[in-house]
Coordinates of C-alpha atoms in Angstrom, one line a residue:
M659 CA 0.0 0.0 0.0
R660 CA 1.0 3.6 -0.4
F661 CA 2.3 5.4 2.8
S662 CA -0.4 7.9 3.4
R663 CA 0.2 11.3 5.0
P664 CA -2.1 10.5 7.9
L665 CA -0.3 7.3 8.6
A666 CA 3.0 9.1 8.3
L667 CA 2.0 11.7 10.8
A668 CA 0.5 9.2 13.2
A669 CA 3.6 7.0 13.1
A670 CA 5.9 9.9 13.6
A671 CA 3.9 11.0 16.6
L672 CA 4.0 7.5 18.0
L673 CA 7.8 7.4 17.7
A674 CA 8.3 10.9 19.1
C675 CA 6.1 10.2 22.1
G676 CA 8.4 7.7 23.5
V677 CA 8.9 4.5 21.5
A678 CA 12.3 5.6 20.2
G679 CA 13.3 6.9 23.6
C680 CA 11.8 4.0 25.7
G681 CA 15.2 2.5 26.2
G682 CA 16.6 5.3 28.2
G683 CA 19.1 3.9 30.6
G684 CA 19.6 0.9 28.4
S685 CA 22.4 -0.1 26.1
G686 CA 22.1 2.8 23.7
E687 CA 22.0 0.5 20.7
G688 CA 19.1 2.5 19.2
G689 CA 21.5 5.4 18.4
R690 CA 23.1 3.5 15.5
T691 CA 22.0 3.9 11.9
P692 CA 20.5 0.6 10.5
S693 CA 22.3 -1.1 7.7
A694 CA 20.9 -1.4 4.2
G695 CA 20.7 -5.2 4.5
S696 CA 18.2 -4.9 7.3
G697 CA 15.6 -3.3 5.2
A698 CA 16.4 0.1 6.7
P699 CA 17.5 3.0 4.5
S700 CA 21.1 3.0 3.3
G701 CA 23.3 5.9 2.5
S702 CA 24.9 8.6 4.6
P703 CA 24.1 8.8 8.3
S704 CA 21.0 10.8 9.3
A705 CA 21.3 14.3 10.5
P706 CA 21.7 14.6 14.3
T707 CA 18.1 15.8 14.6
T708 CA 16.7 12.7 12.9
A709 CA 15.4 10.0 15.3
P710 CA 17.1 6.6 14.9
D711 CA 13.7 5.1 14.3
A712 CA 12.6 7.6 11.7
W713 CA 12.9 5.1 8.8
I714 CA 10.5 2.6 10.4
P715 CA 7.1 4.0 9.2
A716 CA 8.3 3.9 5.6
R717 CA 9.5 0.3 6.1
V718 CA 6.2 -0.7 7.6
A719 CA 4.3 0.9 4.7
K720 CA 6.2 -1.5 2.3
M721 CA 5.2 -4.6 4.2
S722 CA 2.3 -6.8 3.1
V723 CA -0.6 -7.3 5.4
R724 CA 0.5 -10.9 6.0
E725 CA 4.0 -9.8 7.0
K726 CA 2.6 -7.2 9.4
V727 CA 0.2 -9.7 11.0
G728 CA 3.1 -12.1 11.4
Q729 CA 5.2 -9.5 13.4
L730 CA 2.6 -9.7 16.2
F731 CA 3.2 -13.3 17.0
V732 CA 5.8 -15.0 19.2
P733 CA 4.9 -18.7 19.2
R734 CA 6.6 -21.8 20.7
F735 CA 8.7 -24.0 18.4
S736 CA 9.3 -27.7 18.8
S737 CA 12.5 -27.9 16.9
R738 CA 14.8 -25.8 14.7
A739 CA 12.9 -27.1 11.6
D740 CA 9.6 -26.1 13.2
G741 CA 11.0 -22.6 14.1
L742 CA 12.3 -22.1 10.6
A743 CA 8.9 -23.1 9.1
K744 CA 7.1 -20.6 11.3
V745 CA 9.5 -17.9 10.4
R746 CA 9.1 -18.6 6.6
K747 CA 5.4 -19.3 6.5
Y748 CA 4.0 -16.8 9.0
H749 CA 6.7 -14.1 9.1
V750 CA 6.5 -14.3 12.9
G751 CA 8.0 -11.4 14.8
G752 CA 9.7 -13.7 17.3
L753 CA 10.0 -17.1 18.9
I754 CA 10.1 -18.1 22.6
Y755 CA 12.7 -20.6 23.9
F756 CA 11.7 -23.4 26.4
P757 CA 14.0 -26.0 28.0
E758 CA 13.5 -28.4 25.1
N759 CA 14.7 -25.8 22.6
F760 CA 18.2 -25.6 24.2
G761 CA 21.2 -27.7 23.5
S762 CA 24.7 -26.7 24.4
P763 CA 25.5 -23.0 24.5
A764 CA 27.3 -23.4 21.1
G765 CA 24.4 -25.3 19.7
T766 CA 21.8 -22.8 21.0
A767 CA 23.8 -19.9 19.5
A768 CA 24.0 -21.7 16.1
Q769 CA 20.2 -22.3 16.2
S770 CA 19.5 -18.7 17.0
N771 CA 21.7 -17.7 14.1
A772 CA 19.9 -20.0 11.7
L773 CA 16.5 -18.7 12.8
Q774 CA 17.6 -15.1 12.4
K775 CA 19.1 -15.9 9.0
A776 CA 15.7 -17.2 7.8
A777 CA 13.8 -14.0 8.8
K778 CA 13.3 -10.9 6.6
I779 CA 13.0 -8.8 9.7
P780 CA 15.2 -9.6 12.7
L781 CA 13.4 -11.8 15.3
L782 CA 12.8 -11.2 19.0
L783 CA 14.1 -14.5 20.4
G784 CA 12.7 -14.6 23.9
V785 CA 12.7 -16.7 27.0
D786 CA 10.9 -16.7 30.3
E787 CA 14.1 -16.5 32.4
E788 CA 13.2 -14.9 35.8
Q789 CA 15.8 -16.9 37.7
G790 CA 14.6 -18.6 40.9
I791 CA 11.6 -20.8 40.5
V792 CA 11.0 -19.7 36.9
S793 CA 14.1 -20.6 35.0
R794 CA 14.1 -22.1 31.4
T795 CA 17.7 -21.9 30.5
P796 CA 19.5 -25.1 31.5
F797 CA 23.1 -23.9 31.4
I798 CA 22.8 -20.4 32.9
T799 CA 24.5 -19.1 36.0
R800 CA 21.9 -19.7 38.8
F801 CA 20.8 -16.8 40.9
P802 CA 18.1 -16.8 43.6
G803 CA 14.9 -15.2 42.4
N804 CA 13.3 -11.9 43.0
M805 CA 12.2 -12.2 46.6
A806 CA 15.8 -13.0 47.6
L807 CA 16.8 -9.9 45.7
G808 CA 14.1 -7.9 47.5
A809 CA 15.6 -9.1 50.8
T810 CA 19.0 -7.5 49.8
R811 CA 17.1 -4.2 49.4
N812 CA 19.9 -3.2 47.0
P813 CA 19.0 -2.3 43.5
A814 CA 22.6 -2.7 42.5
D815 CA 22.2 -6.4 43.3
A816 CA 19.1 -6.6 41.1
R817 CA 20.9 -4.8 38.3
A818 CA 24.0 -7.1 38.6
A819 CA 21.8 -10.3 38.6
A820 CA 19.9 -9.1 35.5
R821 CA 23.1 -8.0 33.7
V822 CA 24.7 -11.4 34.2
T823 CA 21.5 -13.2 33.1
G824 CA 21.1 -10.9 30.1
T825 CA 24.8 -11.3 29.1
E826 CA 24.6 -15.0 29.1
L827 CA 21.3 -15.0 27.2
H828 CA 22.7 -12.6 24.7
A829 CA 25.7 -14.9 24.1
V830 CA 23.4 -17.6 22.7
G831 CA 21.3 -15.2 20.6
I832 CA 18.4 -14.5 22.9
N833 CA 17.5 -10.8 22.9
L834 CA 14.3 -10.6 24.9
D835 CA 13.7 -11.8 28.5
Y836 CA 10.2 -11.9 29.9
A837 CA 11.4 -10.5 33.2
P838 CA 11.4 -8.9 35.7
D839 CA 8.2 -9.7 37.6
A840 CA 6.7 -6.4 38.8
D841 CA 3.9 -7.8 40.9
V842 CA 3.6 -6.8 44.5
N843 CA 2.9 -10.0 46.4
V844 CA 0.5 -8.9 49.2
N845 CA -1.2 -12.3 49.4
P846 CA 0.8 -15.1 51.2
R847 CA -1.5 -17.7 49.5
N848 CA -0.8 -16.5 46.0
P849 CA -0.1 -19.7 44.1
V850 CA 1.5 -18.2 41.0
I851 CA 3.6 -15.3 42.1
G852 CA 5.1 -15.6 45.6
L853 CA 8.9 -15.8 45.3
R854 CA 8.7 -14.4 41.8
S855 CA 7.9 -11.0 43.4
F856 CA 10.4 -8.6 44.9
G857 CA 8.1 -8.3 48.0
S858 CA 4.9 -6.8 49.4
D859 CA 6.2 -3.3 49.7
P860 CA 5.4 -1.3 46.5
A861 CA 8.4 1.1 47.1
L862 CA 10.8 -1.7 47.4
A863 CA 9.4 -3.5 44.4
S864 CA 9.7 -0.3 42.4
T865 CA 13.3 0.2 43.3
M866 CA 14.3 -3.3 42.5
V867 CA 12.3 -3.4 39.2
T868 CA 14.2 -0.3 38.1
G869 CA 17.5 -2.0 38.8
A870 CA 16.6 -5.1 37.0
V871 CA 15.3 -3.3 33.9
A872 CA 18.6 -1.4 33.7
G873 CA 20.6 -4.7 34.1
Y874 CA 18.9 -6.5 31.2
Q875 CA 19.3 -3.5 29.0
D876 CA 22.9 -3.1 30.0
A877 CA 23.4 -6.5 28.4
G878 CA 21.6 -5.6 25.2
V879 CA 18.5 -7.7 26.1
A880 CA 15.0 -6.3 26.1
A881 CA 13.3 -6.3 29.5
T882 CA 9.6 -7.1 30.3
A883 CA 7.7 -5.8 33.3
K884 CA 4.8 -8.2 34.2
H885 CA 1.9 -8.9 34.9
F886 CA -0.1 -5.7 34.3
P887 CA -2.2 -4.4 36.1
G888 CA -0.8 -6.5 38.9
H889 CA -1.1 -10.2 39.8
G890 CA 0.1 -10.0 43.5
D891 CA -3.2 -10.4 45.4
T892 CA -4.8 -13.6 44.1
A893 CA -5.4 -17.1 45.4
T894 CA -6.1 -18.4 41.9
D895 CA -3.4 -19.4 39.3
S896 CA -4.2 -17.8 35.9
H897 CA -2.6 -20.8 34.3
T898 CA -5.5 -22.9 35.4
G899 CA -8.3 -20.4 36.1
L900 CA -9.4 -16.8 35.8
P901 CA -8.4 -14.8 39.0
V902 CA -10.5 -11.9 40.2
I903 CA -8.7 -9.2 42.2
R904 CA -10.9 -7.0 44.3
H905 CA -8.6 -4.0 44.7
S906 CA -10.3 -0.6 44.5
R907 CA -8.8 2.0 42.2
A908 CA -7.2 3.6 45.2
E909 CA -5.7 0.3 46.3
W910 CA -4.4 -0.3 42.8
E911 CA -2.8 3.1 42.7
R912 CA -1.1 2.5 46.1
L913 CA -0.2 -1.2 45.8
D914 CA 0.0 -2.4 42.2
A915 CA 0.8 0.6 40.1
P916 CA 4.1 1.9 41.5
P917 CA 6.4 -0.8 40.1
F918 CA 4.9 -0.5 36.6
R919 CA 5.2 3.3 36.8
A920 CA 8.9 2.8 37.8
A921 CA 9.5 0.3 35.0
I922 CA 8.0 2.8 32.5
A923 CA 10.2 5.6 33.9
A924 CA 13.2 3.3 33.5
G925 CA 12.4 2.8 29.8
V926 CA 11.2 -0.8 30.0
D927 CA 11.0 -2.4 26.5
V928 CA 7.9 -4.5 27.1
V929 CA 5.0 -4.6 29.5
M930 CA 3.2 -8.0 29.8
T931 CA -0.5 -8.3 30.5
A932 CA -2.2 -10.4 33.2
H933 CA -5.0 -12.8 32.6
I934 CA -6.9 -11.4 35.6
V935 CA -10.2 -9.6 36.2
V936 CA -10.1 -6.4 38.2
P937 CA -13.7 -5.3 38.4
K938 CA -12.9 -1.8 39.9
L939 CA -10.7 -1.1 36.9
D940 CA -13.0 -2.6 34.2
R941 CA -16.5 -3.8 34.9
S942 CA -16.8 -5.8 31.7
G943 CA -15.6 -9.1 33.3
D944 CA -13.0 -9.5 30.6
P945 CA -9.4 -10.5 31.6
S946 CA -7.0 -7.5 31.5
T947 CA -5.3 -9.0 28.4
L948 CA -8.5 -8.4 26.5
S949 CA -9.5 -5.1 28.2
K950 CA -9.2 -1.9 26.2
T951 CA -10.0 0.0 29.4
V952 CA -7.0 -1.5 31.1
L953 CA -4.4 -1.7 28.2
T954 CA -5.3 1.4 26.2
G955 CA -7.1 3.5 28.8
L956 CA -4.9 2.8 31.8
L957 CA -1.5 1.7 30.6
R958 CA -1.3 3.8 27.4
D959 CA -3.3 6.9 28.2
E960 CA -3.0 7.3 32.0
L961 CA 0.5 5.8 32.6
G962 CA 1.8 7.1 29.3
Y963 CA 3.5 3.9 28.2
R964 CA 4.6 3.9 24.6
G965 CA 6.5 0.7 24.2
V966 CA 5.4 -2.8 23.3
I967 CA 2.5 -4.5 25.2
S968 CA 2.8 -8.3 25.1
T969 CA 0.1 -10.7 26.2
D970 CA 1.0 -13.4 28.7
S971 CA 0.8 -16.8 27.2
L972 CA -2.4 -17.3 25.2
E973 CA -2.2 -21.0 26.1
M974 CA -3.2 -20.2 29.7
A975 CA -6.7 -21.0 31.0
G976 CA -7.2 -17.4 32.4
V977 CA -7.5 -15.9 28.9
R978 CA -9.3 -18.8 27.3
E979 CA -12.2 -19.2 29.8
K980 CA -14.5 -16.7 28.2
Y981 CA -13.6 -16.6 24.5
G982 CA -12.4 -19.1 21.9
D983 CA -8.9 -19.3 20.6
A984 CA -9.7 -17.6 17.3
V985 CA -11.4 -14.7 19.2
V986 CA -8.8 -14.1 21.9
P987 CA -6.0 -12.7 19.6
V988 CA -8.3 -10.4 17.8
R989 CA -9.7 -9.0 21.1
A990 CA -6.2 -8.6 22.5
I991 CA -5.1 -6.5 19.6
A992 CA -8.3 -4.5 19.8
A993 CA -7.7 -3.9 23.5
G994 CA -4.2 -2.5 22.8
A995 CA -1.8 -5.5 22.8
D996 CA 1.0 -5.5 20.3
Q997 CA 2.6 -8.9 20.8
L998 CA 0.6 -12.2 20.9
L999 CA 2.6 -14.7 23.0
M1000 CA 2.3 -18.5 22.5
P1001 CA -1.1 -18.9 20.7
P1002 CA -2.4 -22.5 21.2
S1003 CA -2.6 -22.8 17.4
L1004 CA -0.5 -20.4 15.4
P1005 CA -2.4 -21.1 12.1
R1006 CA -5.7 -20.5 13.7
A1007 CA -4.7 -17.3 15.6
Y1008 CA -2.8 -15.9 12.6
N1009 CA -5.7 -16.5 10.2
A1010 CA -8.1 -15.0 12.7
V1011 CA -6.1 -11.7 12.9
L1012 CA -5.5 -11.6 9.2
K1013 CA -9.3 -12.0 8.6
A1014 CA -10.0 -9.3 11.1
V1015 CA -7.7 -6.9 9.4
R1016 CA -9.0 -7.7 5.9
S1017 CA -12.6 -7.2 7.1
G1018 CA -11.8 -4.0 8.9
K1019 CA -12.6 -5.3 12.3
I1020 CA -8.9 -4.4 13.1
S1021 CA -8.0 -1.3 11.1
E1022 CA -4.8 -1.3 9.1
K1023 CA -3.9 1.8 11.0
R1024 CA -4.2 -0.1 14.3
L1025 CA -2.1 -2.9 12.9
D1026 CA 0.6 -0.5 11.8
E1027 CA 0.8 1.1 15.2
S1028 CA 1.7 -2.3 16.7
V1029 CA 4.2 -3.2 14.0
I1030 CA 5.9 0.2 14.3
R1031 CA 6.3 -0.3 18.1
I1032 CA 7.7 -3.8 17.5
L1033 CA 10.2 -2.7 14.9
A1034 CA 11.2 0.2 17.1
L1035 CA 12.0 -2.2 19.9
K1036 CA 14.1 -4.2 17.5
Q1037 CA 15.9 -1.1 16.4
R1038 CA 16.4 0.0 20.0
R1039 CA 18.0 -3.3 20.9
G1040 CA 20.3 -3.1 17.9
L1041 CA 18.8 -6.0 15.9
F1042 CA 18.8 -4.2 12.6
Q1043 CA 22.6 -3.7 13.0
G1044 CA 23.2 -7.4 13.2
T1045 CA 21.9 -10.5 15.1
A1046 CA 24.7 -13.1 14.6
V1047 CA 26.4 -14.4 17.7
D1048 CA 29.6 -16.5 17.8
P1049 CA 28.9 -20.1 18.8
A1050 CA 32.6 -20.7 19.5
K1051 CA 32.5 -18.0 22.2
A1052 CA 29.1 -18.8 23.8
R1053 CA 30.4 -21.4 26.3
A1054 CA 33.1 -19.0 27.6
A1055 CA 30.6 -16.3 28.3
I1056 CA 28.5 -18.5 30.6
G1057 CA 29.3 -19.4 34.2
T1058 CA 32.4 -17.2 34.4
A1059 CA 34.1 -16.7 37.8
E1060 CA 32.8 -13.2 37.8
H1061 CA 29.2 -14.3 37.2
R1062 CA 29.4 -17.0 39.9
A1063 CA 30.8 -14.5 42.3
A1064 CA 27.9 -12.1 41.6
A1065 CA 25.4 -14.9 42.3
R1066 CA 27.2 -15.8 45.5
R1067 CA 27.1 -12.1 46.7
V1068 CA 23.4 -11.8 46.0
A1069 CA 22.6 -15.1 47.8
E1070 CA 24.6 -14.0 50.8
H1071 CA 23.1 -10.6 51.0
A1072 CA 19.6 -12.2 50.9
V1073 CA 19.8 -14.5 53.9
T1074 CA 17.6 -13.0 56.6
L1075 CA 17.8 -13.8 60.3
V1076 CA 14.4 -13.4 61.8
R1077 CA 15.0 -14.9 65.3
N1078 CA 18.0 -16.1 67.3
K1079 CA 16.9 -16.9 70.9
G1080 CA 19.7 -17.5 73.3
G1081 CA 22.3 -16.8 70.7
V1082 CA 22.0 -20.4 69.3
L1083 CA 23.6 -19.1 66.1
P1084 CA 26.2 -19.2 64.8
L1085 CA 26.7 -22.9 65.0
K1086 CA 30.5 -23.3 64.8
G1087 CA 31.7 -25.3 67.8
R1088 CA 28.4 -27.3 68.1
K1089 CA 27.4 -30.7 66.8
V1090 CA 24.6 -30.2 64.3
A1091 CA 22.0 -32.4 62.7
V1092 CA 20.2 -31.4 59.5
S1093 CA 16.7 -32.5 58.5
G1094 CA 14.3 -31.5 55.7
P1095 CA 14.5 -30.8 52.0
G1096 CA 18.1 -30.4 50.7
A1097 CA 19.5 -31.8 54.0
A1098 CA 22.4 -33.6 52.3
R1099 CA 23.5 -30.5 50.4
L1100 CA 23.3 -28.3 53.5
Q1101 CA 25.2 -30.8 55.6
A1102 CA 28.0 -30.9 53.0
A1103 CA 28.1 -27.1 52.9
L1104 CA 28.3 -26.9 56.7
R1105 CA 31.1 -29.3 56.8
R1106 CA 33.0 -27.2 54.3
R1107 CA 32.6 -24.3 56.7
G1108 CA 34.0 -26.3 59.5
V1109 CA 30.8 -27.3 61.3
A1110 CA 30.5 -30.8 62.7
T1111 CA 27.4 -32.7 61.5
T1112 CA 26.0 -35.7 63.1
A1113 CA 22.8 -37.7 63.7
A1114 CA 19.9 -36.1 65.6
G1115 CA 20.4 -38.2 68.6
S1116 CA 23.9 -36.9 69.3
A1117 CA 23.4 -33.3 68.0
D1118 CA 23.5 -30.2 70.1
V1119 CA 21.3 -28.3 67.6
I1120 CA 19.0 -29.4 64.8
V1121 CA 18.6 -27.4 61.6
L1122 CA 15.2 -28.0 60.0
T1123 CA 14.9 -26.9 56.4
T1124 CA 11.5 -26.2 54.9
E1125 CA 10.3 -25.5 51.4
N1126 CA 6.7 -24.2 51.3
A1127 CA 5.6 -26.4 54.2
G1128 CA 3.2 -23.8 55.5
R1129 CA 1.4 -24.8 58.7
A1130 CA 3.0 -28.2 58.7
T1131 CA 6.2 -26.4 59.8
A1132 CA 5.0 -26.3 63.5
A1133 CA 4.4 -30.0 63.7
R1134 CA 7.8 -30.7 62.2
V1135 CA 9.5 -28.5 64.8
R1136 CA 7.6 -30.3 67.6
A1137 CA 8.5 -33.7 66.3
L1138 CA 12.2 -32.9 66.7
G1139 CA 11.9 -32.9 70.5
P1140 CA 13.5 -30.7 73.1
K1141 CA 16.8 -29.8 71.5
P1142 CA 17.2 -26.3 70.0
V1143 CA 15.8 -26.2 66.5
V1144 CA 16.8 -23.7 63.8
V1145 CA 14.3 -23.4 61.0
A1146 CA 15.6 -22.3 57.6
A1147 CA 12.9 -21.5 55.0
L1148 CA 14.4 -22.4 51.6
G1149 CA 11.2 -21.4 49.8
R1150 CA 8.5 -19.0 50.7
P1151 CA 9.4 -17.2 54.0
Y1152 CA 5.8 -17.6 55.2
D1153 CA 6.8 -21.0 56.6
L1154 CA 8.4 -19.0 59.4
D1155 CA 4.9 -17.9 60.5
A1156 CA 4.5 -21.5 61.9
A1157 CA 8.0 -21.7 63.3
G1158 CA 7.3 -20.1 66.6
G1159 CA 8.6 -23.1 68.5
A1160 CA 12.1 -22.9 67.0
A1161 CA 14.9 -21.2 68.8
A1162 CA 16.1 -19.5 65.6
A1163 CA 14.6 -18.8 62.2
L1164 CA 16.1 -17.7 58.9
A1165 CA 14.9 -17.3 55.3
T1166 CA 16.9 -17.8 52.1
Y1167 CA 14.0 -17.5 49.6
S1168 CA 15.6 -20.1 47.4
A1169 CA 16.6 -23.8 47.6
G1170 CA 19.2 -23.4 44.9
A1171 CA 22.8 -24.5 45.4
V1172 CA 24.1 -20.9 45.7
S1173 CA 21.5 -20.1 48.4
V1174 CA 22.2 -23.2 50.4
D1175 CA 25.9 -22.4 50.4
A1176 CA 25.1 -18.9 51.5
L1177 CA 22.9 -20.3 54.3
A1178 CA 25.7 -22.5 55.5
G1179 CA 28.0 -19.5 55.6
V1180 CA 25.5 -17.6 57.8
L1181 CA 24.8 -20.6 60.0
S1182 CA 28.5 -21.2 60.6
G1183 CA 29.2 -17.6 61.3
A1184 CA 31.5 -17.1 58.3
V1185 CA 29.0 -14.8 56.7
R1186 CA 27.1 -12.2 58.7
P1187 CA 23.3 -12.1 58.0
V1188 CA 22.3 -8.7 56.4
G1189 CA 19.1 -9.6 54.6
R1190 CA 15.8 -7.9 55.6
L1191 CA 12.3 -9.3 55.1
P1192 CA 10.6 -8.2 51.8
V1193 CA 7.3 -9.6 53.1
P1194 CA 5.9 -10.0 56.6
A1195 CA 7.0 -13.4 58.1
G1196 CA 7.8 -15.0 61.4
G1197 CA 5.9 -12.4 63.3
R1198 CA 8.0 -9.6 61.9
Q1199 CA 7.2 -6.8 59.5
V1200 CA 8.7 -5.9 56.2
G1201 CA 12.2 -4.5 56.6
Y1202 CA 13.1 -6.6 59.7
G1203 CA 16.4 -8.4 59.8
S1204 CA 18.6 -9.3 62.7
G1205 CA 22.3 -9.8 62.8
Y1206 CA 25.1 -11.3 64.9
R1207 CA 26.6 -9.3 67.7

């Protein structure tokens, strides 16, 4: 089609309003002039006053409707051949990696290169790599998750963790991470967020989200704040049902909105939607992913977000409960979404959107707005300047001594001492028995720290680890008898609410190897506890953390 003056003006305004500048604080890649081979204009560099994205509307105007519709989709792929077929047939804007898509770092890098080579427009190759309990990349340096980072209360730790994660993803050709989680976990029974949240304090979550966004973008990887308008106060998992959150508008402003406002101010590349109903924000009963009131009215118009809006996975029950799989993607675009993540059937979803555009149900102007935003994101992250990575260097970029040291620092900064009656801790000089999940690993780590471990019958102190045991924690403490018990919550710190019978209580927020080693360091006295609670737990409020005298 011809590039009409109204579309040119609208697109220019869209870019000027913040799409081009949305990566402030990021890698600065958007400042380079695209190469001719990318489909961007060739020739001499643009004048200094020309936005680096100024060529995008003209590029979009030359695309076919099929190509533009394809840019909206980021599906799964079962194999390299399947990924290549989806790129070639549907012109998809990206693909999402899952564990089954990874081989070795070198093999993954080569696969990413092959997928990019098949695409006319560079691909957003994404992954859901939050670290902690949501980790899809088998060979990555392991960090504890967001709640552990919240316990450090240090945005520099959040930035360092995200920078390391982003650097390792970038080395294998992944340029988009669906992280960080910006939800404020105010419901201890939340089955889907929990440890994925930085905490229950909106100000703390905002600070840490800002650090994480900067870290990913430092590494040249697009960051995603999720799940808008906020998934932190639900007892229903949106993977299996449709949660309803009863927050008033005032409560939403106070509790849920601040981390998303902070992410937007930090120049976050993508905001992901939540498959939740918030009746006080939209009375339609539609999930927020399909709500124009929430996505366009609230996120775009009120919060001023100009970047890419991605749906959460369209495979999830929360978005499929009310409408069919051919209706959902059309309604999501109409609501204001740009990127359609993981449709259950790509052919069905693609053809539904294509039909909606050709019938006028989705205007071509509305389609162009999304494609412009997606291409602007790709430009901002440097994809039009080249996407190839070096498979021979991929392995060396992962798990470096520097990266492992960063993970160790974060884990040690996170360990939170909530109670220490009678100075039972540190343990050095006592005989210690360990019981519970990960007991063998903790025993070995304690021995490396010089702590003598033994059977419960001959121990002076018993360390009981828990991992999301909840109320059962109290019975487990009682079952250990009269000896002093130290409870260490390796999962959700809410276990400490039922650990009142223990002499001492700590939280690591993670059962990963690096966190267990950090716990051993604190228990032995080699590492001083400095973490502070990011959520209320163990009878203490947010911000509490004890230390050793």
